[in-house]
PDB file of C-alpha atoms and ligand atoms in Angstrom:
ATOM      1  CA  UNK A 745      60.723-259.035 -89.813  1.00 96.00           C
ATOM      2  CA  UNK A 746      64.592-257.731 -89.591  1.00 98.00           C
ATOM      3  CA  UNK A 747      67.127-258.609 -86.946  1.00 98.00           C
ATOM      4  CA  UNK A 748      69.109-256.084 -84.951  1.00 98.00           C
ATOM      5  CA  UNK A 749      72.158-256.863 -82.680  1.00 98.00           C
ATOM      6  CA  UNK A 750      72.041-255.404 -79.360  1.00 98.00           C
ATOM      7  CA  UNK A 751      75.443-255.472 -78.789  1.00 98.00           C
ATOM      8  CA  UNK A 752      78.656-253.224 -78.885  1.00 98.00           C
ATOM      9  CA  UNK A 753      80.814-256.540 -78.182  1.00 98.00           C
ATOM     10  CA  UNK A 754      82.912-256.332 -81.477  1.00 98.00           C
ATOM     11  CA  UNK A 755      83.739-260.332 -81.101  1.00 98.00           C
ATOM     12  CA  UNK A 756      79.950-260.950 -81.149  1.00 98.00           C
ATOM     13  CA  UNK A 757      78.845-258.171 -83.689  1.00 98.00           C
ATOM     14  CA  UNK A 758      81.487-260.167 -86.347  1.00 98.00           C
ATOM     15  CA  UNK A 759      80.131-263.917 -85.192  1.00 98.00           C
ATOM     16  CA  UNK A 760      76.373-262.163 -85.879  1.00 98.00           C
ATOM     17  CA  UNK A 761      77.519-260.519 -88.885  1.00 98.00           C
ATOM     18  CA  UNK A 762      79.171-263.297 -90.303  1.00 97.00           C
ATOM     19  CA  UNK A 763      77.058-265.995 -89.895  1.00 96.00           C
ATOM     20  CA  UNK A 764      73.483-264.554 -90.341  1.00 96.00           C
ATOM     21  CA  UNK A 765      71.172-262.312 -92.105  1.00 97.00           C
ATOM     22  CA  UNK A 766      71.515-259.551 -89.804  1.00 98.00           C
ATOM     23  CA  UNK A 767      70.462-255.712 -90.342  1.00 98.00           C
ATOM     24  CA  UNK A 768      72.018-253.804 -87.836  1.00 98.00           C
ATOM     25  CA  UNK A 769      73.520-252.913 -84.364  1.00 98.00           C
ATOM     26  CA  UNK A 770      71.422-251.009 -81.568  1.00 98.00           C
ATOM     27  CA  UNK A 771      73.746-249.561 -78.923  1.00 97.00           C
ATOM     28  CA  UNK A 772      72.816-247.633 -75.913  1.00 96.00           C
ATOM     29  CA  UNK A 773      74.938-246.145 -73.206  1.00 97.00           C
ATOM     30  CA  UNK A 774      74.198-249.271 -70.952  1.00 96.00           C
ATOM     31  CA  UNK A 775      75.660-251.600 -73.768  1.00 97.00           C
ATOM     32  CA  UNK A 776      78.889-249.224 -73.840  1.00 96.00           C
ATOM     33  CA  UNK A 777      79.561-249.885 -70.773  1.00 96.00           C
ATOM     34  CA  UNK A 778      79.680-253.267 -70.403  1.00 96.00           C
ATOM     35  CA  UNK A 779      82.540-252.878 -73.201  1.00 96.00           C
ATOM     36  CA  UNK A 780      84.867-251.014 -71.254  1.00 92.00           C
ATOM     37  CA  UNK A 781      85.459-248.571 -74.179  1.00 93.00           C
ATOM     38  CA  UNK A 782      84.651-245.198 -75.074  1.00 95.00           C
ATOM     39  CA  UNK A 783      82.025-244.130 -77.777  1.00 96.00           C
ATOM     40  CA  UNK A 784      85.147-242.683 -80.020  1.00 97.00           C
ATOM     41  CA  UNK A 785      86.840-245.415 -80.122  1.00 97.00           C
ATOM     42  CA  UNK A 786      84.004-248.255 -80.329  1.00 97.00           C
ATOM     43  CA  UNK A 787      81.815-247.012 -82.889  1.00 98.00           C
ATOM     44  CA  UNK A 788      84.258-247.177 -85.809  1.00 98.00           C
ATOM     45  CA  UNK A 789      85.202-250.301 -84.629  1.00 98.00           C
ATOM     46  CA  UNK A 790      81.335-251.341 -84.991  1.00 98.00           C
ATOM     47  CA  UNK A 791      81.500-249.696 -88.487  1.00 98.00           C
ATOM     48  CA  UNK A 792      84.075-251.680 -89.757  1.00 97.00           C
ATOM     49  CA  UNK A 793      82.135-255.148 -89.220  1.00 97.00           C
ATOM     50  CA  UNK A 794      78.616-254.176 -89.966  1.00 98.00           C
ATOM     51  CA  UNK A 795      79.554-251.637 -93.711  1.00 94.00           C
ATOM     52  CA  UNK A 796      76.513-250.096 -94.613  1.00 95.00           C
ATOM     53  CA  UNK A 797      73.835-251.984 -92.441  1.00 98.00           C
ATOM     54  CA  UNK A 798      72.396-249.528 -89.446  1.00 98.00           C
ATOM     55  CA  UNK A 799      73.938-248.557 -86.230  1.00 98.00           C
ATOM     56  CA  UNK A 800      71.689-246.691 -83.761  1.00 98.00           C
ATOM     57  CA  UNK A 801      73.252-244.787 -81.365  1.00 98.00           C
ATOM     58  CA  UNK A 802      71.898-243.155 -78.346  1.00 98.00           C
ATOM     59  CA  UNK A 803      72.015-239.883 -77.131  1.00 98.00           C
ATOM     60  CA  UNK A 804      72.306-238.764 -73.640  1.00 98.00           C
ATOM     61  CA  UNK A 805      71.850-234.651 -73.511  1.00 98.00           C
ATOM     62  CA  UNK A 806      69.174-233.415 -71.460  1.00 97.00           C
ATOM     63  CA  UNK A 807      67.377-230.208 -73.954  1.00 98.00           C
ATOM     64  CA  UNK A 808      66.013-231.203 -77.376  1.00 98.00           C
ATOM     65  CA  UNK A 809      69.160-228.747 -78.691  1.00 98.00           C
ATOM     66  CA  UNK A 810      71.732-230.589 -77.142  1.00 98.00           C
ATOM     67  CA  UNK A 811      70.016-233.975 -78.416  1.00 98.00           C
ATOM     68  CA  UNK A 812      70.726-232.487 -82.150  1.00 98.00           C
ATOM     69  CA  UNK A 813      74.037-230.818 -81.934  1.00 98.00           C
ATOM     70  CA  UNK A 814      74.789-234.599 -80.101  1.00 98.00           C
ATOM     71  CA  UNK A 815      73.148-235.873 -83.110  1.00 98.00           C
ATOM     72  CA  UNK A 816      75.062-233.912 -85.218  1.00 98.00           C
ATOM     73  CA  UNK A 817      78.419-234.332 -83.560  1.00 98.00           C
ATOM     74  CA  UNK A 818      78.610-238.258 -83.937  1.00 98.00           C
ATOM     75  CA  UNK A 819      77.067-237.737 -87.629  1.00 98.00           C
ATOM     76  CA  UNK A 820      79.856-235.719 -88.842  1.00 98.00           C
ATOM     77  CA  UNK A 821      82.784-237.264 -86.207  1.00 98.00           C
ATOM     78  CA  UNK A 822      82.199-240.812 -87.483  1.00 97.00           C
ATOM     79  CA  UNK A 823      81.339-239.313 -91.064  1.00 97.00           C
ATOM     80  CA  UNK A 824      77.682-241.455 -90.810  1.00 97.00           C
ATOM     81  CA  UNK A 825      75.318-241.487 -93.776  1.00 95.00           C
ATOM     82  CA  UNK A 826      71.829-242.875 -94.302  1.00 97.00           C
ATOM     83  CA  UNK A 827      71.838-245.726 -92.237  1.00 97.00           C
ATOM     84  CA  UNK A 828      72.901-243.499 -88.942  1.00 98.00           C
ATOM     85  CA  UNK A 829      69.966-243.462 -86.716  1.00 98.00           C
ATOM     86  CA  UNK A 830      70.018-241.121 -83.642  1.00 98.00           C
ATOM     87  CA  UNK A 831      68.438-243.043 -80.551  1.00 98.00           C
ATOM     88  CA  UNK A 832      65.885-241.033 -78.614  1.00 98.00           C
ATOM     89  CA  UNK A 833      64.490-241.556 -75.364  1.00 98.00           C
ATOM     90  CA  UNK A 834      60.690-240.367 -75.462  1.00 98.00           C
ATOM     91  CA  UNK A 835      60.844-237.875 -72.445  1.00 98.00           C
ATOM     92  CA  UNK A 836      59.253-234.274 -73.245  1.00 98.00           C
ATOM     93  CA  UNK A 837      62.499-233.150 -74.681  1.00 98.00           C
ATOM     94  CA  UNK A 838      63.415-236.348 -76.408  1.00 98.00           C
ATOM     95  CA  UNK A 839      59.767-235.793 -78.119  1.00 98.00           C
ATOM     96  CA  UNK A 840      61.223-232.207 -79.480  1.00 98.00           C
ATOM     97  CA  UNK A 841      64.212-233.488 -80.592  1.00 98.00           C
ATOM     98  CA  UNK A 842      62.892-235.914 -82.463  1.00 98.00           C
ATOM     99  CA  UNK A 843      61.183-233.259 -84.928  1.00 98.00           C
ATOM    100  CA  UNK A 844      64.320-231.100 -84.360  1.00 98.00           C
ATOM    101  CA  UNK A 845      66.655-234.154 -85.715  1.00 98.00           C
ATOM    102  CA  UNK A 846      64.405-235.121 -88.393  1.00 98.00           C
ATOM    103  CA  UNK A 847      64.050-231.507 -90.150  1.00 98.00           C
ATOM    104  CA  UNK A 848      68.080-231.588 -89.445  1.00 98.00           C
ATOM    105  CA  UNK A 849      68.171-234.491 -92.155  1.00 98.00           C
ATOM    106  CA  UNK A 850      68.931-237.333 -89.871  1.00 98.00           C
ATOM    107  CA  UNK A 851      66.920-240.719 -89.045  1.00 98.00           C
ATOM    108  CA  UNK A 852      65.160-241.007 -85.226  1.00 98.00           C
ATOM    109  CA  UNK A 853      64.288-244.259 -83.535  1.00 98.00           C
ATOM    110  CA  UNK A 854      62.617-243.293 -80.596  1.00 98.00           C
ATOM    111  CA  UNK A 855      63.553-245.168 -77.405  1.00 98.00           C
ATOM    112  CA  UNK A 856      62.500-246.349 -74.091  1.00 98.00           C
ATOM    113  CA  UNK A 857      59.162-246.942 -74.517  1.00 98.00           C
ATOM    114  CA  UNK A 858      56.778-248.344 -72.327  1.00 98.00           C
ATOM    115  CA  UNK A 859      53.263-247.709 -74.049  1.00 98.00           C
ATOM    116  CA  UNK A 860      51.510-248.005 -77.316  1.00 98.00           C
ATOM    117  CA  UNK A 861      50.556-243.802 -77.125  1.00 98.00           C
ATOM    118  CA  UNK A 862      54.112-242.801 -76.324  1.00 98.00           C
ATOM    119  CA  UNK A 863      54.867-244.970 -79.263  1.00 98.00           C
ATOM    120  CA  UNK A 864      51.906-243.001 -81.519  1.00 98.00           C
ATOM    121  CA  UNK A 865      53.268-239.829 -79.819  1.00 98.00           C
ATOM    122  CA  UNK A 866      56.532-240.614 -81.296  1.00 98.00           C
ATOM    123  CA  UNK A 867      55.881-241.617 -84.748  1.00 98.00           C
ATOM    124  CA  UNK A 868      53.390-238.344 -85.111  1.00 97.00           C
ATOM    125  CA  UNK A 869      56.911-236.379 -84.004  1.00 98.00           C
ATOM    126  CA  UNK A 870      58.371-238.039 -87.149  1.00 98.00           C
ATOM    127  CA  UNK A 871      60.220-241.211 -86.029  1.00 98.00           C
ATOM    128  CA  UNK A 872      61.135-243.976 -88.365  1.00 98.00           C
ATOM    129  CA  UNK A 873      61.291-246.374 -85.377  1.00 98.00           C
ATOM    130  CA  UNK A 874      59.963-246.735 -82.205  1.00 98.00           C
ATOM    131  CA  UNK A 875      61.678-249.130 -79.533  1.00 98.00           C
ATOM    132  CA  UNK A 876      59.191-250.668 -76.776  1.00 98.00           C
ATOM    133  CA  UNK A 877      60.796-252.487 -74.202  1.00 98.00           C
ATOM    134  CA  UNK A 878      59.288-256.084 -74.057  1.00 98.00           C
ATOM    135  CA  UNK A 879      61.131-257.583 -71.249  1.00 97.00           C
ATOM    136  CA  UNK A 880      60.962-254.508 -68.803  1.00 97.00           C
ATOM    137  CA  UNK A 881      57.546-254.192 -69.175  1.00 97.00           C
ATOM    138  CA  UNK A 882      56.758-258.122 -68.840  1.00 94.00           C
ATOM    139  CA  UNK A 883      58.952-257.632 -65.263  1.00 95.00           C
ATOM    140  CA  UNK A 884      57.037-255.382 -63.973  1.00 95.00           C
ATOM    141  CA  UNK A 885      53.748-257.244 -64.801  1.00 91.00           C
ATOM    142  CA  UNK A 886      52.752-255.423 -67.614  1.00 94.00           C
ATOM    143  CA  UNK A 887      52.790-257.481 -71.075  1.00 95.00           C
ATOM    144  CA  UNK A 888      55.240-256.450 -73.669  1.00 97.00           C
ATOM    145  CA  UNK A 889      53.871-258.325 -76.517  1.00 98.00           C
ATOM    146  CA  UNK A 890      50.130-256.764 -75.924  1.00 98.00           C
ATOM    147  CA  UNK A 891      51.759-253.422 -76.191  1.00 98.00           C
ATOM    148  CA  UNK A 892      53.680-254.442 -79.594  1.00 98.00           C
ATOM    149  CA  UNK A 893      51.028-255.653 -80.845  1.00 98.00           C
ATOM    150  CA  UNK A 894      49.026-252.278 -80.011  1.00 98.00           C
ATOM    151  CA  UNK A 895      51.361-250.193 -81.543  1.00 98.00           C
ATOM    152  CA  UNK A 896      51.431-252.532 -84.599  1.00 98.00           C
ATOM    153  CA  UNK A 897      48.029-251.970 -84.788  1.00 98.00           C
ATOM    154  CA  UNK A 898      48.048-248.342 -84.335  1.00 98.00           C
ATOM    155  CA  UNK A 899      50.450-247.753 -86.985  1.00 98.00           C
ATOM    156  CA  UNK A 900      48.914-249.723 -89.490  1.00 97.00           C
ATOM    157  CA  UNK A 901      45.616-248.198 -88.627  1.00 98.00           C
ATOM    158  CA  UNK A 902      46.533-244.394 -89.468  1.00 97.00           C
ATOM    159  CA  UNK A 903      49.081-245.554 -92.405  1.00 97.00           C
ATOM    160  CA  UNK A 904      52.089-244.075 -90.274  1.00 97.00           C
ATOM    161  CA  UNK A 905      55.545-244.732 -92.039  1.00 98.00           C
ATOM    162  CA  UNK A 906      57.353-245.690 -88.694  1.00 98.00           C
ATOM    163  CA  UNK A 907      57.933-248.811 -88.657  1.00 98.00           C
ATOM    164  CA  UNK A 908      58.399-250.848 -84.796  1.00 98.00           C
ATOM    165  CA  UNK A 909      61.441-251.837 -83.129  1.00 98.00           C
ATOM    166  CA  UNK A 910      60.812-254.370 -80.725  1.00 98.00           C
ATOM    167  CA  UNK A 911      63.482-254.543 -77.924  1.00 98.00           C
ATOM    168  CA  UNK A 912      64.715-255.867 -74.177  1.00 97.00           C
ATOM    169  CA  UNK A 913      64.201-259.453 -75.056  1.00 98.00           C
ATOM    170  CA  UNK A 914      65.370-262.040 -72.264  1.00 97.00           C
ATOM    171  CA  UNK A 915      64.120-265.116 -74.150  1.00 97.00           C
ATOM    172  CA  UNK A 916      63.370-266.776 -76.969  1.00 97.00           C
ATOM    173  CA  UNK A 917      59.420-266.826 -76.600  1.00 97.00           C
ATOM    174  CA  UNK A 918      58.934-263.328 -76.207  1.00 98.00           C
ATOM    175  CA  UNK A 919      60.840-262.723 -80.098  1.00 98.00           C
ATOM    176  CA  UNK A 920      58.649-265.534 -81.270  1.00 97.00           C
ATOM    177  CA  UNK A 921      55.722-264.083 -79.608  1.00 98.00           C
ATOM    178  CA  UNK A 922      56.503-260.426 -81.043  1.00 98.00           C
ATOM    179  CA  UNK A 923      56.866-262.008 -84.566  1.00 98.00           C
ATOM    180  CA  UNK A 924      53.082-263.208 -84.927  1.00 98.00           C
ATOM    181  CA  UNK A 925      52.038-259.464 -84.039  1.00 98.00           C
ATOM    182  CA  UNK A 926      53.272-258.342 -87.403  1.00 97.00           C
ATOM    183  CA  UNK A 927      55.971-256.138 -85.827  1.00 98.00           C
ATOM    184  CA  UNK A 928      58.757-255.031 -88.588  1.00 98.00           C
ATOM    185  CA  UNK A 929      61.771-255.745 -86.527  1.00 98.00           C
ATOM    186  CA  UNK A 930      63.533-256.797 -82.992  1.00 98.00           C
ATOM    187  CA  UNK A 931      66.956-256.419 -81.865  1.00 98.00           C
ATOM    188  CA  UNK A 932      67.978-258.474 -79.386  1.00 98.00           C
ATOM    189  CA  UNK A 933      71.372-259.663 -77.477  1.00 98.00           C
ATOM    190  CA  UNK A 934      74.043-262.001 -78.587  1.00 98.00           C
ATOM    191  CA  UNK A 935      72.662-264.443 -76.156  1.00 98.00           C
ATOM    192  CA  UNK A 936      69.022-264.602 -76.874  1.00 98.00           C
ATOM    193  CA  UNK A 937      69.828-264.207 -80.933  1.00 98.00           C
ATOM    194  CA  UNK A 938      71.887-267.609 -80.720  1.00 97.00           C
ATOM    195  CA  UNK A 939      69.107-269.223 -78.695  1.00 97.00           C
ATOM    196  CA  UNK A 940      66.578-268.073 -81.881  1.00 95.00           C
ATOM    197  CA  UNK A 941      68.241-269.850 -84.580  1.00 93.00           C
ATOM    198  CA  UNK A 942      69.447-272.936 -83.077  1.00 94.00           C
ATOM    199  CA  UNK A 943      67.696-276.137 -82.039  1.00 95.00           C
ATOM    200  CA  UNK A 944      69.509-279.445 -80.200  1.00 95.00           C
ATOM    201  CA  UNK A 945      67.095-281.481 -82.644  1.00 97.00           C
ATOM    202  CA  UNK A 946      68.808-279.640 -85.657  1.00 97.00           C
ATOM    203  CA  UNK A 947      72.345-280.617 -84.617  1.00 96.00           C
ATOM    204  CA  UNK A 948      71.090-283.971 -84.003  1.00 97.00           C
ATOM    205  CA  UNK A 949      69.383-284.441 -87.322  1.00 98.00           C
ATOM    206  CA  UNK A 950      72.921-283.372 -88.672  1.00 97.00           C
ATOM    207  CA  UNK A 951      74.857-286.038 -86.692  1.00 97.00           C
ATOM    208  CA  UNK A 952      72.488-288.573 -88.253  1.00 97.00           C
ATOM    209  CA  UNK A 953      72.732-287.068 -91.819  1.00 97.00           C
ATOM    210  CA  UNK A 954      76.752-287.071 -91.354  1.00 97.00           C
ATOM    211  CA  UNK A 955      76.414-290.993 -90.068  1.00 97.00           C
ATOM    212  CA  UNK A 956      74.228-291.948 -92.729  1.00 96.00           C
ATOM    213  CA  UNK A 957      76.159-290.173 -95.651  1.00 96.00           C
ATOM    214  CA  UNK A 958      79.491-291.130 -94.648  1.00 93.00           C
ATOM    215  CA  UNK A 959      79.814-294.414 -96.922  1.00 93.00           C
ATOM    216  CA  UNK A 960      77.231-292.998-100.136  1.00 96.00           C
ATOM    217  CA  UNK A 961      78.867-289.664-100.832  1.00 96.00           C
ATOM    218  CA  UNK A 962      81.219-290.589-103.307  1.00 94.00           C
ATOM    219  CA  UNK A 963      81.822-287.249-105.036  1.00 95.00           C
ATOM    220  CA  UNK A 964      84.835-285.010-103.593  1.00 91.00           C
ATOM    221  CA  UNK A 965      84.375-281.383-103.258  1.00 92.00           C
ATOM    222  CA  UNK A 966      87.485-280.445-104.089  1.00 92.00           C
TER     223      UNK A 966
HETATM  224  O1  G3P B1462      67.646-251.776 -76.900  1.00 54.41           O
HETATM  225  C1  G3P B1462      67.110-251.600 -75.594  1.00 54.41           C
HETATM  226  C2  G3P B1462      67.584-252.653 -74.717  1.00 54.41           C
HETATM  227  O2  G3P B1462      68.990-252.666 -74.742  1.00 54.41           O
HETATM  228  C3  G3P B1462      67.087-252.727 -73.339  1.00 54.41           C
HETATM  229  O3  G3P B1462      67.278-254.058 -73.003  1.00 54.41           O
HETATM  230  O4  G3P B1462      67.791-255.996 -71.649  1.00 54.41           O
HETATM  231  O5  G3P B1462      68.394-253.694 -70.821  1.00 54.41           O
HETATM  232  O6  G3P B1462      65.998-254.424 -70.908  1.00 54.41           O
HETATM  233  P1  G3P B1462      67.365-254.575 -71.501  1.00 54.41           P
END
């Protein structure tokens, strides 16, 4: 499994970046916003701390052809190559322009989905991801992980190339949850990401190690 940011904070895209094994940034026009900044100017600035891994931006036109010449536009404004993928929500339109920005040459994750057949749906239409919302559908007493695991197991069943993007994550249980479902990646906030790879039983193993090791380890490092 392969770890997205879900972020367009540039402060916690480099911490991310920096620290851990991290394959890409997932933006969406609620994300911008909380940024303060417009797409022109905050994409690049994503570019520049993430190089070649994948940034998945979201359109927002309403007709399929608006979704590619969108496509398009941020392709050739922000000179984007193979690891551009254009984010599509699955309405009947969004379902068109996925087809419509595939034969154009140009990665789809489909977006906003809330069941395993919009899911098939999308990956039929040609997408390389699909993005179910785990948290959304766990508040409104659905169950996210059931329906990542269903379109795991629809995927693998008919040999589909599109591989699943689990998203809306609110804790830590839900990613590890997702993870035993065989679902190829997540991408999650700053918050919840830091949660996942820390423990307070780590840091106090370390304190012990540090006490213990103090007086033995002779050898200087530099
Ligand atoms: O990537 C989709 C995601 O940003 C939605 O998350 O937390 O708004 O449900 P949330």
């Amino acid at each position: 499994m392969i770890y997205l940011a879900d972020t367009a904070n540039i402060a916690e895209i480099k911490d991310l970046f920096n620290y851990y094994p991290m394959e890409g940034v997932t933006t969406n026009p609620t994300i911008l916003s909380h940024e303060g900044k417009p797409l022109s100017k905050i994409v690049p600035e994503i570019l520049e701390c993430i190089g070649n891994k994948m940034i998945h931006i979201q359109t927002i036109s309403d007709t399929s052809e608006d979704i590619l010449k969108e496509a398009k536009k941020y392709r050739d404004i922000f000179g984007l190559k193979d690891n551009y993928y254009v984010k599509i929500p699955v309405t009947r339109e969004g379902f068109r322009a996925i087809r419509l920005v595939k034969d154009a040459g140009m990665n789809v994750t489909a977006t906003a989905i809330f069941t395993q057949p919009q899911a098939m749906i999308a990956a039929n239409a040609g997408a390389d991801f699909v993005a179910p919302y785990v948290n959304r559908l766990d508040n409104i007493v659905s169950h996210g992980i059931e329906v990542v695991s269903d379109i795991v197991k629809g995927i693998r069943l008919y040999g589909l190339p599109t591989r699943v993007l689990a998203a809306s994550f609110k804790n830590v249980d839900q990613i590890y949850r997702v993870s035993l479902t065989g679902c190829h990646s997540v991408t999650a906030s700053y918050d919840v990401l830091i949660a996942l790879m820390s423990h307070p039983m780590t840091d106090r193993g370390v304190i012990d190690f540090e006490k213990d090791g103090a007086m033995l380890y002779d050898i200087p490092i530099s």
